[in-house]
Coordinates of C-alpha atoms in Angstrom, one line a residue:
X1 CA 42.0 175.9 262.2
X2 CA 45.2 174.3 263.7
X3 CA 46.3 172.8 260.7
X4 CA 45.2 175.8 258.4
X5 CA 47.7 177.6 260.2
X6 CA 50.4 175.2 260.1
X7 CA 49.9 174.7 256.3
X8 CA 49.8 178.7 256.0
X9 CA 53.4 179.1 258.1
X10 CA 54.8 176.0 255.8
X11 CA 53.8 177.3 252.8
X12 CA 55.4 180.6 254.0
X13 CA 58.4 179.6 255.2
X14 CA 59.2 177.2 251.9
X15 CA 58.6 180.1 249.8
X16 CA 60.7 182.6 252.0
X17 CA 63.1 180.5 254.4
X18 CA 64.8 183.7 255.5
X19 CA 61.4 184.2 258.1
X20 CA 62.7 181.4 259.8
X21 CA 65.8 183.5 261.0
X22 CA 63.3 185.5 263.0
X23 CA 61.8 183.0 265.0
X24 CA 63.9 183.6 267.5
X25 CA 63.6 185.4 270.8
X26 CA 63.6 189.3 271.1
X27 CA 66.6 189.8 273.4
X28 CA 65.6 193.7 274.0
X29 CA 62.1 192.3 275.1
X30 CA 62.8 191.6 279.0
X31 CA 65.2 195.3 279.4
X32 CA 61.9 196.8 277.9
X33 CA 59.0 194.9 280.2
X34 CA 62.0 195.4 283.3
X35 CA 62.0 199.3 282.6
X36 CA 58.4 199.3 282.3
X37 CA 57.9 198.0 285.3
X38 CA 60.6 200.1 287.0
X39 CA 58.3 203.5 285.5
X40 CA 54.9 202.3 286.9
X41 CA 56.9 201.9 290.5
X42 CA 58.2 205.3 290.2
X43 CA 54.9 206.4 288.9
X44 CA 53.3 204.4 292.2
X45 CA 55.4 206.9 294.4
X46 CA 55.0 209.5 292.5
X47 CA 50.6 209.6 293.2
X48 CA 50.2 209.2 296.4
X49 CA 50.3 212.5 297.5
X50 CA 48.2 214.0 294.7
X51 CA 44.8 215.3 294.6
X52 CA 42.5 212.7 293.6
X53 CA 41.5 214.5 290.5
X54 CA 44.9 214.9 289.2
X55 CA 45.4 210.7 290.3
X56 CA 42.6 210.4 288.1
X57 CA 44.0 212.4 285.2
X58 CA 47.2 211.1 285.2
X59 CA 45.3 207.1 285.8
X60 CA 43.7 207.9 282.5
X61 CA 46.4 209.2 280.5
X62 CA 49.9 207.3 281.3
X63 CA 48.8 204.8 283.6
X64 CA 46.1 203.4 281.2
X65 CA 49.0 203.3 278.5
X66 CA 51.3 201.7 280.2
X67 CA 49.4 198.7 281.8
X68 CA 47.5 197.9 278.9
X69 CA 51.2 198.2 277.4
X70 CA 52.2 195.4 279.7
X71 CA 49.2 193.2 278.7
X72 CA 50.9 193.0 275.5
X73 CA 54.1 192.7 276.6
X74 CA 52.7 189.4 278.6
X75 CA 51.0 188.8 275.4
X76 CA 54.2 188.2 273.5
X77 CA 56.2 186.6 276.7
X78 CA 52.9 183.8 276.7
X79 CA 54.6 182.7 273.0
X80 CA 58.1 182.0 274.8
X81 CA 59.8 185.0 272.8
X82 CA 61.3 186.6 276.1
X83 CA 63.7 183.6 276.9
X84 CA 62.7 180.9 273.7
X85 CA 61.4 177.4 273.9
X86 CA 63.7 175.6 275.7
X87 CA 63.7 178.1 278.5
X88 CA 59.4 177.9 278.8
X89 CA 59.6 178.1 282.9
X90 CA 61.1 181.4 282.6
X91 CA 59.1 182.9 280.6
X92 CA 56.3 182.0 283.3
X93 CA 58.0 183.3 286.1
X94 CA 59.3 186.8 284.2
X95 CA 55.3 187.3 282.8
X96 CA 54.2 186.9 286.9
X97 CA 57.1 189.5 287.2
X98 CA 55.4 191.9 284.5
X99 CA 52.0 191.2 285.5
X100 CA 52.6 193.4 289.2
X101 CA 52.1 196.7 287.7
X102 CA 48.9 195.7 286.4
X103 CA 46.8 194.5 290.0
X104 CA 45.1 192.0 288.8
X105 CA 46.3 188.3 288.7
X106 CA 46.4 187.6 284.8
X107 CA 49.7 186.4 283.0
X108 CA 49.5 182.6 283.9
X109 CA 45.8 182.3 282.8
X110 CA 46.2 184.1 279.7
X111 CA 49.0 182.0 278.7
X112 CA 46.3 178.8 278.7
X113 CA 43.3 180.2 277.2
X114 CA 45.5 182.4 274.7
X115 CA 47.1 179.1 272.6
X116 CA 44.0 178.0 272.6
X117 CA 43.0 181.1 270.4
X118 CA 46.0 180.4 268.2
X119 CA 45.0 177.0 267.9
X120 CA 41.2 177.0 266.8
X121 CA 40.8 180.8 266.6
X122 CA 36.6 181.0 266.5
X123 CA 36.3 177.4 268.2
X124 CA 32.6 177.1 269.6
X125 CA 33.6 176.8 273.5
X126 CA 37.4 176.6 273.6
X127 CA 38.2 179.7 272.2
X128 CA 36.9 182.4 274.5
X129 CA 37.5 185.9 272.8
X130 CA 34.5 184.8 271.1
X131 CA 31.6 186.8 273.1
X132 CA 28.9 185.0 274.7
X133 CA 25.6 184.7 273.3
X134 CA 24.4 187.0 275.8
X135 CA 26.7 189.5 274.6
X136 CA 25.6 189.2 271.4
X137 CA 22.1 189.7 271.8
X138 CA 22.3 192.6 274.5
X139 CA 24.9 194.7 273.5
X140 CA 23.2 195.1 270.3
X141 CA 22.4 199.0 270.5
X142 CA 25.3 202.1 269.9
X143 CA 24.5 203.1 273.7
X144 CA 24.8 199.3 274.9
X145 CA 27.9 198.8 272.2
X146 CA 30.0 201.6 274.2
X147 CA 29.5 199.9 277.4
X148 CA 30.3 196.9 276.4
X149 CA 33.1 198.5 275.3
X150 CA 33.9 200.3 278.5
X151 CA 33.1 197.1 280.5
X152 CA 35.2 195.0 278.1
X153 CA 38.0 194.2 281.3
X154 CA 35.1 192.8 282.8
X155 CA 33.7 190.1 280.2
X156 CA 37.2 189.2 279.3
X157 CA 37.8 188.1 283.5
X158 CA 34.3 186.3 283.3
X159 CA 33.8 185.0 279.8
X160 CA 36.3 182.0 280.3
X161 CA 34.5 181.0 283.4
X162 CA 31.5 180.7 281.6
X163 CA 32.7 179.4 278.5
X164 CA 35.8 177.5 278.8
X165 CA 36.1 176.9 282.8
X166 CA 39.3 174.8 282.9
X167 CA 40.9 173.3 286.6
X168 CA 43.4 176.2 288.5
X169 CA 47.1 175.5 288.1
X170 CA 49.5 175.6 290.2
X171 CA 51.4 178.8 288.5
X172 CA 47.3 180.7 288.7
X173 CA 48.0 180.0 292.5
X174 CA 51.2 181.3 292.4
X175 CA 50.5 183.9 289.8
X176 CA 47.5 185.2 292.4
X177 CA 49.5 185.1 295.7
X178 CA 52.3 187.2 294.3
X179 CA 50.1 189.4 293.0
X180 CA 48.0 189.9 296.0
X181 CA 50.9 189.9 298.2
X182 CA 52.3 192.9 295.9
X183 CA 49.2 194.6 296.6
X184 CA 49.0 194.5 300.2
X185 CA 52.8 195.9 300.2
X186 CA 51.8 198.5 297.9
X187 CA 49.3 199.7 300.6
X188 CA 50.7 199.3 303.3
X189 CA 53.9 201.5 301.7
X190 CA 52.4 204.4 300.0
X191 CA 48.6 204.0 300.9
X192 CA 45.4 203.6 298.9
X193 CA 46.5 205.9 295.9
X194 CA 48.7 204.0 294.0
X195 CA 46.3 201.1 294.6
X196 CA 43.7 203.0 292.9
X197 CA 45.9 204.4 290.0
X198 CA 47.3 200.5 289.6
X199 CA 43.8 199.2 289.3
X200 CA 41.5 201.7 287.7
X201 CA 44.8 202.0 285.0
X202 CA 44.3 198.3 284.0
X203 CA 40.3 199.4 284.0
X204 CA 40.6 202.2 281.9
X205 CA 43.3 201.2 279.9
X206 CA 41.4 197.9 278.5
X207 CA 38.4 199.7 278.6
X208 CA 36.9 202.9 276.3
X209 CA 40.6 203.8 275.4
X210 CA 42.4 204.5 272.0
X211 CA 44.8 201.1 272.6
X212 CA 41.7 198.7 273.7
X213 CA 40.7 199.5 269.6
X214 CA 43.0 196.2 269.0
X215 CA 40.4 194.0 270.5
X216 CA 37.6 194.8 268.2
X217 CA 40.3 195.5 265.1
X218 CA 41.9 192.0 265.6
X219 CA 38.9 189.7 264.1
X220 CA 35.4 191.4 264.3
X221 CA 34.5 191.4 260.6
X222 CA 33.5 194.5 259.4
X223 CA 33.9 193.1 256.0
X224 CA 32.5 190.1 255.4
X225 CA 34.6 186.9 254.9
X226 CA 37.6 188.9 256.3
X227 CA 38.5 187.2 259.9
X228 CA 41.7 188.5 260.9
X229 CA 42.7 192.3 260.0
X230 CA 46.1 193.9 260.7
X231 CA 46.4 197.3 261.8
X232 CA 49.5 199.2 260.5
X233 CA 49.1 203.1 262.8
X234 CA 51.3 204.3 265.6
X235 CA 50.0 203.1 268.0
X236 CA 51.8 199.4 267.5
X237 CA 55.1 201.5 269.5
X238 CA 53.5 200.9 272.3
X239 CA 51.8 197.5 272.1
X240 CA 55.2 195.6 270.4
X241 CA 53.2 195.6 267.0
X242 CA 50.2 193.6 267.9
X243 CA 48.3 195.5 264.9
X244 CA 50.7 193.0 262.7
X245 CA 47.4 190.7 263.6
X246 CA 48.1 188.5 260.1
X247 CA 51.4 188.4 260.6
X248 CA 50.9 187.3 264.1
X249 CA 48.7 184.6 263.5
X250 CA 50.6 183.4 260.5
X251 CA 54.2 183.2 262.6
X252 CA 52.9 183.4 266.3
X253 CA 56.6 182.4 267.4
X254 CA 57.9 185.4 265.8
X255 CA 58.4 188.3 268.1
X256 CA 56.4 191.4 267.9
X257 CA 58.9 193.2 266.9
X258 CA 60.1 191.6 264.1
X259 CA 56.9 191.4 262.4
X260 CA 57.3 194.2 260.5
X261 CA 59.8 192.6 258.4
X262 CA 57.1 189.2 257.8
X263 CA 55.3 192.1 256.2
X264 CA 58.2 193.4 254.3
X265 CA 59.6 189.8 253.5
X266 CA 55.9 188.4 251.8
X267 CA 54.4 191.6 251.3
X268 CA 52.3 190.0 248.4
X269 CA 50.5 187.9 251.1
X270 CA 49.7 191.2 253.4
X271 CA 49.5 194.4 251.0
X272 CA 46.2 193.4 249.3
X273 CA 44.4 192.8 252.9
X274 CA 41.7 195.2 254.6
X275 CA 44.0 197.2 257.1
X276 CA 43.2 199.8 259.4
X277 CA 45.8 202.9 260.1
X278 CA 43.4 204.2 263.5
X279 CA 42.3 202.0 266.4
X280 CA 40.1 205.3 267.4
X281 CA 38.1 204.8 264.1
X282 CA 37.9 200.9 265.1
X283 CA 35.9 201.8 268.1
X284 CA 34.0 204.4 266.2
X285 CA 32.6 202.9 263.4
X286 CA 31.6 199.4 265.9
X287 CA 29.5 201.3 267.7
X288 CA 27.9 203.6 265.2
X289 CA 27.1 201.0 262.8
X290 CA 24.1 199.2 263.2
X291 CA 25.4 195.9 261.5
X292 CA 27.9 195.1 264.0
X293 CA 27.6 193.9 266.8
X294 CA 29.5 191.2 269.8
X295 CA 27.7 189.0 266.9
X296 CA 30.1 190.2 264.4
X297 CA 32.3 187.2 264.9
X298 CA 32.9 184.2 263.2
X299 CA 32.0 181.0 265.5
X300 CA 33.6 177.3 264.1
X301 CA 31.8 173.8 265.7
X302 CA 35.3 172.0 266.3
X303 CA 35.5 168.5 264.9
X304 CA 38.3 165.4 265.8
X305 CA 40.1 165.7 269.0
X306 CA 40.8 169.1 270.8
X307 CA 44.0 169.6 272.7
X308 CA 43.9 172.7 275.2
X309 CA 46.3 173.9 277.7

């Protein structure tokens, strides 16, 4: 899948050399994540004196957004666009930074499982978006579909464990600590409130919610022979254009927000491919048709040597 991808971007790239000019990093990218962060702090003073039905309100509808935001924002800081190549540490330290808003220790493990996508996207046992088997076969009903859906934060945390288990790292132990000691401070501050809206917002937010419709959109195949689908709706303002899935996969050293203008550059490559315009529908029409399923995934028995991170 690898070298697919590399023939793909070479075959790209000879055709229309001006995409290398955008593989470069996005110098807004770190003022965006910074004021990001800077919001969800305000926002963590901001709840701790309301009522807990308004904490949950406003959990749902801007804390959701915004930490599921910042998922994506570590998203494109894992491919180095935030400070480039030859500045890699940084971009681990500055995703750690991004990663407080969201509670839970993530950035420096994504970074090591998500190349490994990239590299052999489907991979039997290296690539773990691919659901387990158990998922598969339980989650095969339009009631079991939505919870899996709801509880997708939850199978994302334990799939690699079960599929992919790979030693700790030093930057997961300091990726953890910071994050935990952030915590703490944040109770010990303002009290168990913004606790609660920091973690249930990361809940929520990658769970039954408009934005989590990416993570079916990207590569379920509703159409078969179709692996990797683009989305092209509003909702890519707030998730630095991770619907540009193709493109994306294609140029994954490209910044999100230049993407749109892979599209515009080779639209011959992109215009003719199934595309969605509403994440919402996404979620819709996975759980109300009965022929799709965790299943609905193509699965590839790797061959020759594997390098992971």
């Amino acid at each position: 899948m690898w070298c697919n991808c590399f023939i793909s971007c070479f075959l790209f790239t000879a055709k229309y050399p001006e995409i290398k000019s955008l593989m470069v990093p996005d110098t807004r990218l770190k003022w965006i994540v910074c004021m990001m962060v800077v919001v969800q702090f305000l926002a963590f003073y901001l709840v701790k004196d309301l009522e807990w039905k308004w904490l949950l309100f406003w959990t749902y509808v801007f804390g959701s957004c915004i930490n599921h935001s910042m998922t994506l924002a570590i998203h494109e800081i894992s491919h180095n666009t935030a400070f480039g190549n030859n500045k890699a540490l940084w971009n681990r330290w500055f995703a750690i930074f991004a990663n407080l808003p969201i509670g839970l220790p993530y950035s420096a493990s994504f970074k090591r499982y998500h190349l490994d996508h990239h590299r052999y996207l489907g991979g039997d046992g290296i690539d773990v978006d691919i659901p387990t088997d158990f998922e598969g076969w339980f989650f095969c009903t339009r009631m079991r579909k939505f919870f899996w859906i709801v509880l997708q934060p939850l199978f994302y945390a334990i799939r690699p464990l079960y599929i992919n288990p790979k030693p700790i790292s030093q930057l997961e132990v300091i990726n953890l600590v910071v994050q935990f000691s952030f915590n703490i401070a944040l109770y010990y501050l303002w009290g168990i409130k913004p606790v609660v809206y920091m973690l249930a917002g990361s809940m929520l937010g990658m769970g039954m919610h408009p934005i989590s419709g990416h993570f079916i959109a990207e590569h379920y195949m509703f159409l078969k022979g179709h692996e990797t689908y683009s989305y092209y709706g509003s909702l890519n303002l707030l998730t630095f254009n991770v619907g540009y899935h193709n493109e994306h996969h294609d140029f994954p050293s490209i910044p999100g927000r230049r993407l749109p203008e892979v599209k515009k550059i080779a639209s011959e490559y992109y215009e003719h491919l199934p595309q969605y315009t509403s994440w919402v529908k996404v979620l819709y029409d996975f759980i109300m048709d009965d022929t799709l399923s965790p299943y609905s995934r193509i699965k590839r028995k790797l061959k020759g040597e594997v390098k992971q991170e």
